């Protein structure tokens, strides 16, 4: 590997960590710290004089977790307005500064027991999260050489998995899980460094050439990312030809995505791919809770949730080495089928582990194995590949718009499915408790009325 290629991948890795730290760290830390979040909500409701019961706490917990995906819908709509008009670099700076502000809001909300403030802070972070995701993907797509573009795009998921591991480890009871406020305050340190890093890198050469028409700065940016080469003049000439084509067209709009057949097809394929990832988000945020309800001890549940994210990250690293060797269509179909089978297995063995007592508790181990294997199938193909399907199917003018549209629809589906997960999971467990009570000797021996 050439030094310039290694340097470029290092830049992408840093950008991936910057982009995925708010979403990965924020959503995964509340997974392993689920007990502290539960206690925080209960204490806050008690201090406000509101009735405290498990159903109310479960609803507040679902709102706290899933406000993220609702806010991302609105963030997706405003993303093209910023990244296409002001540039990818400006979009990154706006994302990081807003996240710093939102982190302070969440910290003080935890200190003063204000659950609505925590929800607002998480929503504010989520509002700019699509902007960061879009800027990361566009930086990779617009600055990487063709031969490493597929591998570089996998760094988006690798960075996300790594930040999730970091959040889960720090959220464990033995680390910082005893104090959610300190857990949130800690995230300010990498965010400040992120701002200085983003402020230092140049705008993408493709944006500078096509959208700004600045050939001199586009050449400087191209040399920064790919090094000095005689091929750079040829690349800029291609950008110039694309600019002439783009100038004859109007700005891309969401309405245009629906009115043109080839853009609708690209959206259909992208959304079909993204739908395969919907089951991952309840696992990301609530796997510890699911395992606890399945009869797993607190320590084992926290370690297994953390291990699941480690497995996902390692699988993404391995997936980066095979993505350019095999048909993406075959990979999506094969791993999509496997992930659904594993998800059904996890649900089945979780039910057995929670409701039926077996010698040696083998359903519990089968449940854990199904969860870890699911993370392998998701991390190796489904998670990373799903995000760069849409931008690869359309021209430069439509890339940010179609990414934002798919992102918004995807987050709407996540919000609808994920919000109901914990209440329905509790309802299912309560129903089985009721069945067990009806079948108990005490109930059977009650006198008839």
PDB file of N, CA, C and O in Angstrom, residues 13-62:
ATOM      1  N   UNK A  13     -10.674   7.412   8.282  1.00  0.00           N
ATOM      2  CA  UNK A  13     -10.920   6.798   9.596  1.00  0.00           C
ATOM      3  C   UNK A  13     -11.195   7.865  10.646  1.00  0.00           C
ATOM      4  O   UNK A  13     -12.094   7.713  11.492  1.00  0.00           O
ATOM      5  N   UNK A  14     -10.432   8.968  10.608  1.00  0.00           N
ATOM      6  CA  UNK A  14     -10.655  10.067  11.553  1.00  0.00           C
ATOM      7  C   UNK A  14     -12.014  10.712  11.327  1.00  0.00           C
ATOM      8  O   UNK A  14     -12.753  10.989  12.276  1.00  0.00           O
ATOM      9  N   UNK A  15     -12.371  10.944  10.055  1.00  0.00           N
ATOM     10  CA  UNK A  15     -13.679  11.532   9.745  1.00  0.00           C
ATOM     11  C   UNK A  15     -14.812  10.596  10.156  1.00  0.00           C
ATOM     12  O   UNK A  15     -15.864  11.045  10.631  1.00  0.00           O
ATOM     13  N   UNK A  16     -14.602   9.301   9.978  1.00  0.00           N
ATOM     14  CA  UNK A  16     -15.614   8.319  10.372  1.00  0.00           C
ATOM     15  C   UNK A  16     -15.824   8.336  11.882  1.00  0.00           C
ATOM     16  O   UNK A  16     -16.963   8.271  12.371  1.00  0.00           O
ATOM     17  N   UNK A  17     -14.731   8.445  12.643  1.00  0.00           N
ATOM     18  CA  UNK A  17     -14.840   8.509  14.105  1.00  0.00           C
ATOM     19  C   UNK A  17     -15.554   9.783  14.540  1.00  0.00           C
ATOM     20  O   UNK A  17     -16.413   9.763  15.432  1.00  0.00           O
ATOM     21  N   UNK A  18     -15.231  10.906  13.886  1.00  0.00           N
ATOM     22  CA  UNK A  18     -15.864  12.190  14.209  1.00  0.00           C
ATOM     23  C   UNK A  18     -17.362  12.125  13.939  1.00  0.00           C
ATOM     24  O   UNK A  18     -18.185  12.578  14.745  1.00  0.00           O
ATOM     25  N   UNK A  19     -17.728  11.542  12.799  1.00  0.00           N
ATOM     26  CA  UNK A  19     -19.136  11.483  12.401  1.00  0.00           C
ATOM     27  C   UNK A  19     -19.928  10.537  13.278  1.00  0.00           C
ATOM     28  O   UNK A  19     -21.059  10.843  13.687  1.00  0.00           O
ATOM     29  N   UNK A  20     -19.353   9.390  13.578  1.00  0.00           N
ATOM     30  CA  UNK A  20     -20.106   8.337  14.263  1.00  0.00           C
ATOM     31  C   UNK A  20     -20.024   8.409  15.777  1.00  0.00           C
ATOM     32  O   UNK A  20     -20.775   7.708  16.462  1.00  0.00           O
ATOM     33  N   UNK A  21     -19.139   9.252  16.310  1.00  0.00           N
ATOM     34  CA  UNK A  21     -19.037   9.337  17.757  1.00  0.00           C
ATOM     35  C   UNK A  21     -20.355   9.778  18.415  1.00  0.00           C
ATOM     36  O   UNK A  21     -20.810   9.130  19.365  1.00  0.00           O
ATOM     37  N   UNK A  22     -21.002  10.854  17.939  1.00  0.00           N
ATOM     38  CA  UNK A  22     -22.256  11.263  18.599  1.00  0.00           C
ATOM     39  C   UNK A  22     -23.332  10.196  18.556  1.00  0.00           C
ATOM     40  O   UNK A  22     -23.971   9.890  19.573  1.00  0.00           O
ATOM     41  N   UNK A  23     -23.555   9.592  17.381  1.00  0.00           N
ATOM     42  CA  UNK A  23     -24.635   8.607  17.253  1.00  0.00           C
ATOM     43  C   UNK A  23     -24.263   7.280  17.896  1.00  0.00           C
ATOM     44  O   UNK A  23     -25.054   6.699  18.660  1.00  0.00           O
ATOM     45  N   UNK A  24     -23.066   6.768  17.615  1.00  0.00           N
ATOM     46  CA  UNK A  24     -22.661   5.477  18.173  1.00  0.00           C
ATOM     47  C   UNK A  24     -22.494   5.524  19.674  1.00  0.00           C
ATOM     48  O   UNK A  24     -23.025   4.684  20.404  1.00  0.00           O
ATOM     49  N   UNK A  25     -21.785   6.526  20.175  1.00  0.00           N
ATOM     50  CA  UNK A  25     -21.532   6.643  21.610  1.00  0.00           C
ATOM     51  C   UNK A  25     -22.822   6.922  22.371  1.00  0.00           C
ATOM     52  O   UNK A  25     -23.113   6.295  23.393  1.00  0.00           O
ATOM     53  N   UNK A  26     -23.629   7.859  21.870  1.00  0.00           N
ATOM     54  CA  UNK A  26     -24.851   8.258  22.581  1.00  0.00           C
ATOM     55  C   UNK A  26     -25.847   7.116  22.674  1.00  0.00           C
ATOM     56  O   UNK A  26     -26.456   6.888  23.730  1.00  0.00           O
ATOM     57  N   UNK A  27     -26.038   6.389  21.581  1.00  0.00           N
ATOM     58  CA  UNK A  27     -27.056   5.343  21.565  1.00  0.00           C
ATOM     59  C   UNK A  27     -26.609   4.059  22.251  1.00  0.00           C
ATOM     60  O   UNK A  27     -27.444   3.323  22.782  1.00  0.00           O
ATOM     61  N   UNK A  28     -25.317   3.766  22.230  1.00  0.00           N
ATOM     62  CA  UNK A  28     -24.851   2.520  22.827  1.00  0.00           C
ATOM     63  C   UNK A  28     -24.581   2.654  24.319  1.00  0.00           C
ATOM     64  O   UNK A  28     -24.743   1.691  25.074  1.00  0.00           O
ATOM     65  N   UNK A  29     -24.188   3.850  24.767  1.00  0.00           N
ATOM     66  CA  UNK A  29     -23.890   4.028  26.193  1.00  0.00           C
ATOM     67  C   UNK A  29     -25.145   3.868  27.045  1.00  0.00           C
ATOM     68  O   UNK A  29     -25.079   3.385  28.177  1.00  0.00           O
ATOM     69  N   UNK A  30     -26.313   4.276  26.508  1.00  0.00           N
ATOM     70  CA  UNK A  30     -27.559   4.093  27.267  1.00  0.00           C
ATOM     71  C   UNK A  30     -28.031   2.644  27.224  1.00  0.00           C
ATOM     72  O   UNK A  30     -28.984   2.276  27.919  1.00  0.00           O
ATOM     73  N   UNK A  31     -27.382   1.821  26.415  1.00  0.00           N
ATOM     74  CA  UNK A  31     -27.720   0.396  26.366  1.00  0.00           C
ATOM     75  C   UNK A  31     -27.178  -0.300  27.616  1.00  0.00           C
ATOM     76  O   UNK A  31     -27.929  -0.875  28.397  1.00  0.00           O
ATOM     77  N   UNK A  32     -25.865  -0.237  27.801  1.00  0.00           N
ATOM     78  CA  UNK A  32     -25.278  -0.902  28.970  1.00  0.00           C
ATOM     79  C   UNK A  32     -25.614  -0.157  30.265  1.00  0.00           C
ATOM     80  O   UNK A  32     -25.617  -0.756  31.343  1.00  0.00           O
ATOM     81  N   UNK A  33     -25.886   1.142  30.171  1.00  0.00           N
ATOM     82  CA  UNK A  33     -26.261   1.914  31.359  1.00  0.00           C
ATOM     83  C   UNK A  33     -27.777   1.985  31.516  1.00  0.00           C
ATOM     84  O   UNK A  33     -28.313   2.967  32.040  1.00  0.00           O
ATOM     85  N   UNK A  34     -28.468   0.947  31.069  1.00  0.00           N
ATOM     86  CA  UNK A  34     -29.933   0.959  31.044  1.00  0.00           C
ATOM     87  C   UNK A  34     -30.517   1.097  32.446  1.00  0.00           C
ATOM     88  O   UNK A  34     -31.553   1.754  32.643  1.00  0.00           O
ATOM     89  N   UNK A  35     -29.870   0.511  33.448  1.00  0.00           N
ATOM     90  CA  UNK A  35     -30.397   0.602  34.807  1.00  0.00           C
ATOM     91  C   UNK A  35     -30.329   2.024  35.342  1.00  0.00           C
ATOM     92  O   UNK A  35     -31.253   2.491  36.017  1.00  0.00           O
ATOM     93  N   UNK A  36     -29.234   2.746  35.041  1.00  0.00           N
ATOM     94  CA  UNK A  36     -29.101   4.124  35.488  1.00  0.00           C
ATOM     95  C   UNK A  36     -30.099   5.035  34.773  1.00  0.00           C
ATOM     96  O   UNK A  36     -30.624   5.991  35.352  1.00  0.00           O
ATOM     97  N   UNK A  37     -30.346   4.762  33.493  1.00  0.00           N
ATOM     98  CA  UNK A  37     -31.348   5.537  32.763  1.00  0.00           C
ATOM     99  C   UNK A  37     -32.732   5.310  33.370  1.00  0.00           C
ATOM    100  O   UNK A  37     -33.515   6.254  33.543  1.00  0.00           O
ATOM    101  N   UNK A  38     -33.015   4.063  33.710  1.00  0.00           N
ATOM    102  CA  UNK A  38     -34.289   3.725  34.354  1.00  0.00           C
ATOM    103  C   UNK A  38     -34.426   4.460  35.689  1.00  0.00           C
ATOM    104  O   UNK A  38     -35.491   5.043  35.999  1.00  0.00           O
ATOM    105  N   UNK A  39     -33.358   4.472  36.477  1.00  0.00           N
ATOM    106  CA  UNK A  39     -33.374   5.134  37.780  1.00  0.00           C
ATOM    107  C   UNK A  39     -33.509   6.644  37.621  1.00  0.00           C
ATOM    108  O   UNK A  39     -34.228   7.307  38.392  1.00  0.00           O
ATOM    109  N   UNK A  40     -32.830   7.214  36.613  1.00  0.00           N
ATOM    110  CA  UNK A  40     -32.909   8.661  36.367  1.00  0.00           C
ATOM    111  C   UNK A  40     -34.336   9.074  36.030  1.00  0.00           C
ATOM    112  O   UNK A  40     -34.844  10.075  36.557  1.00  0.00           O
ATOM    113  N   UNK A  41     -35.004   8.322  35.160  1.00  0.00           N
ATOM    114  CA  UNK A  41     -36.381   8.645  34.786  1.00  0.00           C
ATOM    115  C   UNK A  41     -37.311   8.524  35.993  1.00  0.00           C
ATOM    116  O   UNK A  41     -38.159   9.391  36.238  1.00  0.00           O
ATOM    117  N   UNK A  42     -37.153   7.452  36.776  1.00  0.00           N
ATOM    118  CA  UNK A  42     -38.001   7.251  37.958  1.00  0.00           C
ATOM    119  C   UNK A  42     -37.810   8.379  38.976  1.00  0.00           C
ATOM    120  O   UNK A  42     -38.787   8.908  39.527  1.00  0.00           O
ATOM    121  N   UNK A  43     -36.556   8.769  39.223  1.00  0.00           N
ATOM    122  CA  UNK A  43     -36.278   9.849  40.179  1.00  0.00           C
ATOM    123  C   UNK A  43     -36.834  11.172  39.681  1.00  0.00           C
ATOM    124  O   UNK A  43     -37.397  11.953  40.463  1.00  0.00           O
ATOM    125  N   UNK A  44     -36.684  11.442  38.384  1.00  0.00           N
ATOM    126  CA  UNK A  44     -37.179  12.694  37.811  1.00  0.00           C
ATOM    127  C   UNK A  44     -38.687  12.791  37.932  1.00  0.00           C
ATOM    128  O   UNK A  44     -39.231  13.839  38.320  1.00  0.00           O
ATOM    129  N   UNK A  45     -39.397  11.703  37.613  1.00  0.00           N
ATOM    130  CA  UNK A  45     -40.854  11.700  37.717  1.00  0.00           C
ATOM    131  C   UNK A  45     -41.300  11.856  39.164  1.00  0.00           C
ATOM    132  O   UNK A  45     -42.275  12.555  39.455  1.00  0.00           O
ATOM    133  N   UNK A  46     -40.571  11.223  40.070  1.00  0.00           N
ATOM    134  CA  UNK A  46     -40.910  11.310  41.496  1.00  0.00           C
ATOM    135  C   UNK A  46     -40.745  12.733  42.011  1.00  0.00           C
ATOM    136  O   UNK A  46     -41.583  13.233  42.771  1.00  0.00           O
ATOM    137  N   UNK A  47     -39.669  13.410  41.614  1.00  0.00           N
ATOM    138  CA  UNK A  47     -39.432  14.787  42.063  1.00  0.00           C
ATOM    139  C   UNK A  47     -40.459  15.754  41.494  1.00  0.00           C
ATOM    140  O   UNK A  47     -40.764  16.780  42.111  1.00  0.00           O
ATOM    141  N   UNK A  48     -41.002  15.450  40.304  1.00  0.00           N
ATOM    142  CA  UNK A  48     -42.034  16.299  39.702  1.00  0.00           C
ATOM    143  C   UNK A  48     -43.424  16.003  40.249  1.00  0.00           C
ATOM    144  O   UNK A  48     -44.402  16.635  39.854  1.00  0.00           O
ATOM    145  N   UNK A  49     -43.530  15.001  41.134  1.00  0.00           N
ATOM    146  CA  UNK A  49     -44.809  14.659  41.714  1.00  0.00           C
ATOM    147  C   UNK A  49     -45.717  13.853  40.803  1.00  0.00           C
ATOM    148  O   UNK A  49     -46.925  13.745  41.035  1.00  0.00           O
ATOM    149  N   UNK A  50     -45.146  13.251  39.756  1.00  0.00           N
ATOM    150  CA  UNK A  50     -45.925  12.443  38.833  1.00  0.00           C
ATOM    151  C   UNK A  50     -45.954  10.993  39.314  1.00  0.00           C
ATOM    152  O   UNK A  50     -45.028  10.540  39.993  1.00  0.00           O
ATOM    153  N   UNK A  51     -47.010  10.260  38.947  1.00  0.00           N
ATOM    154  CA  UNK A  51     -47.073   8.849  39.349  1.00  0.00           C
ATOM    155  C   UNK A  51     -45.963   8.040  38.696  1.00  0.00           C
ATOM    156  O   UNK A  51     -45.686   8.191  37.504  1.00  0.00           O
ATOM    157  N   UNK A  52     -45.318   7.201  39.494  1.00  0.00           N
ATOM    158  CA  UNK A  52     -44.201   6.395  39.000  1.00  0.00           C
ATOM    159  C   UNK A  52     -44.636   4.935  38.936  1.00  0.00           C
ATOM    160  O   UNK A  52     -44.889   4.304  39.967  1.00  0.00           O
ATOM    161  N   UNK A  53     -44.766   4.412  37.730  1.00  0.00           N
ATOM    162  CA  UNK A  53     -45.027   2.991  37.531  1.00  0.00           C
ATOM    163  C   UNK A  53     -44.214   2.524  36.337  1.00  0.00           C
ATOM    164  O   UNK A  53     -43.720   3.336  35.539  1.00  0.00           O
ATOM    165  N   UNK A  54     -44.064   1.222  36.207  1.00  0.00           N
ATOM    166  CA  UNK A  54     -43.173   0.661  35.190  1.00  0.00           C
ATOM    167  C   UNK A  54     -43.620   1.007  33.775  1.00  0.00           C
ATOM    168  O   UNK A  54     -42.792   1.210  32.891  1.00  0.00           O
ATOM    169  N   UNK A  55     -44.914   1.078  33.528  1.00  0.00           N
ATOM    170  CA  UNK A  55     -45.389   1.405  32.186  1.00  0.00           C
ATOM    171  C   UNK A  55     -45.042   2.841  31.808  1.00  0.00           C
ATOM    172  O   UNK A  55     -44.630   3.127  30.676  1.00  0.00           O
ATOM    173  N   UNK A  56     -45.197   3.788  32.762  1.00  0.00           N
ATOM    174  CA  UNK A  56     -44.836   5.185  32.493  1.00  0.00           C
ATOM    175  C   UNK A  56     -43.338   5.323  32.252  1.00  0.00           C
ATOM    176  O   UNK A  56     -42.900   6.028  31.340  1.00  0.00           O
ATOM    177  N   UNK A  57     -42.544   4.624  33.070  1.00  0.00           N
ATOM    178  CA  UNK A  57     -41.092   4.666  32.889  1.00  0.00           C
ATOM    179  C   UNK A  57     -40.703   4.082  31.538  1.00  0.00           C
ATOM    180  O   UNK A  57     -39.827   4.610  30.840  1.00  0.00           O
ATOM    181  N   UNK A  58     -41.377   2.996  31.140  1.00  0.00           N
ATOM    182  CA  UNK A  58     -41.079   2.367  29.850  1.00  0.00           C
ATOM    183  C   UNK A  58     -41.383   3.312  28.686  1.00  0.00           C
ATOM    184  O   UNK A  58     -40.633   3.371  27.704  1.00  0.00           O
ATOM    185  N   UNK A  59     -42.483   4.079  28.810  1.00  0.00           N
ATOM    186  CA  UNK A  59     -42.827   5.032  27.757  1.00  0.00           C
ATOM    187  C   UNK A  59     -41.798   6.162  27.684  1.00  0.00           C
ATOM    188  O   UNK A  59     -41.381   6.566  26.588  1.00  0.00           O
ATOM    189  N   UNK A  60     -41.376   6.674  28.859  1.00  0.00           N
ATOM    190  CA  UNK A  60     -40.348   7.721  28.873  1.00  0.00           C
ATOM    191  C   UNK A  60     -39.022   7.182  28.329  1.00  0.00           C
ATOM    192  O   UNK A  60     -38.292   7.882  27.625  1.00  0.00           O
ATOM    193  N   UNK A  61     -38.721   5.934  28.665  1.00  0.00           N
ATOM    194  CA  UNK A  61     -37.489   5.326  28.171  1.00  0.00           C
ATOM    195  C   UNK A  61     -37.527   5.179  26.662  1.00  0.00           C
ATOM    196  O   UNK A  61     -36.543   5.475  25.976  1.00  0.00           O
ATOM    197  N   UNK A  62     -38.662   4.760  26.128  1.00  0.00           N
ATOM    198  CA  UNK A  62     -38.805   4.642  24.673  1.00  0.00           C
ATOM    199  C   UNK A  62     -38.715   6.002  24.002  1.00  0.00           C
ATOM    200  O   UNK A  62     -38.093   6.150  22.944  1.00  0.00           O
TER     201      UNK A  62
END
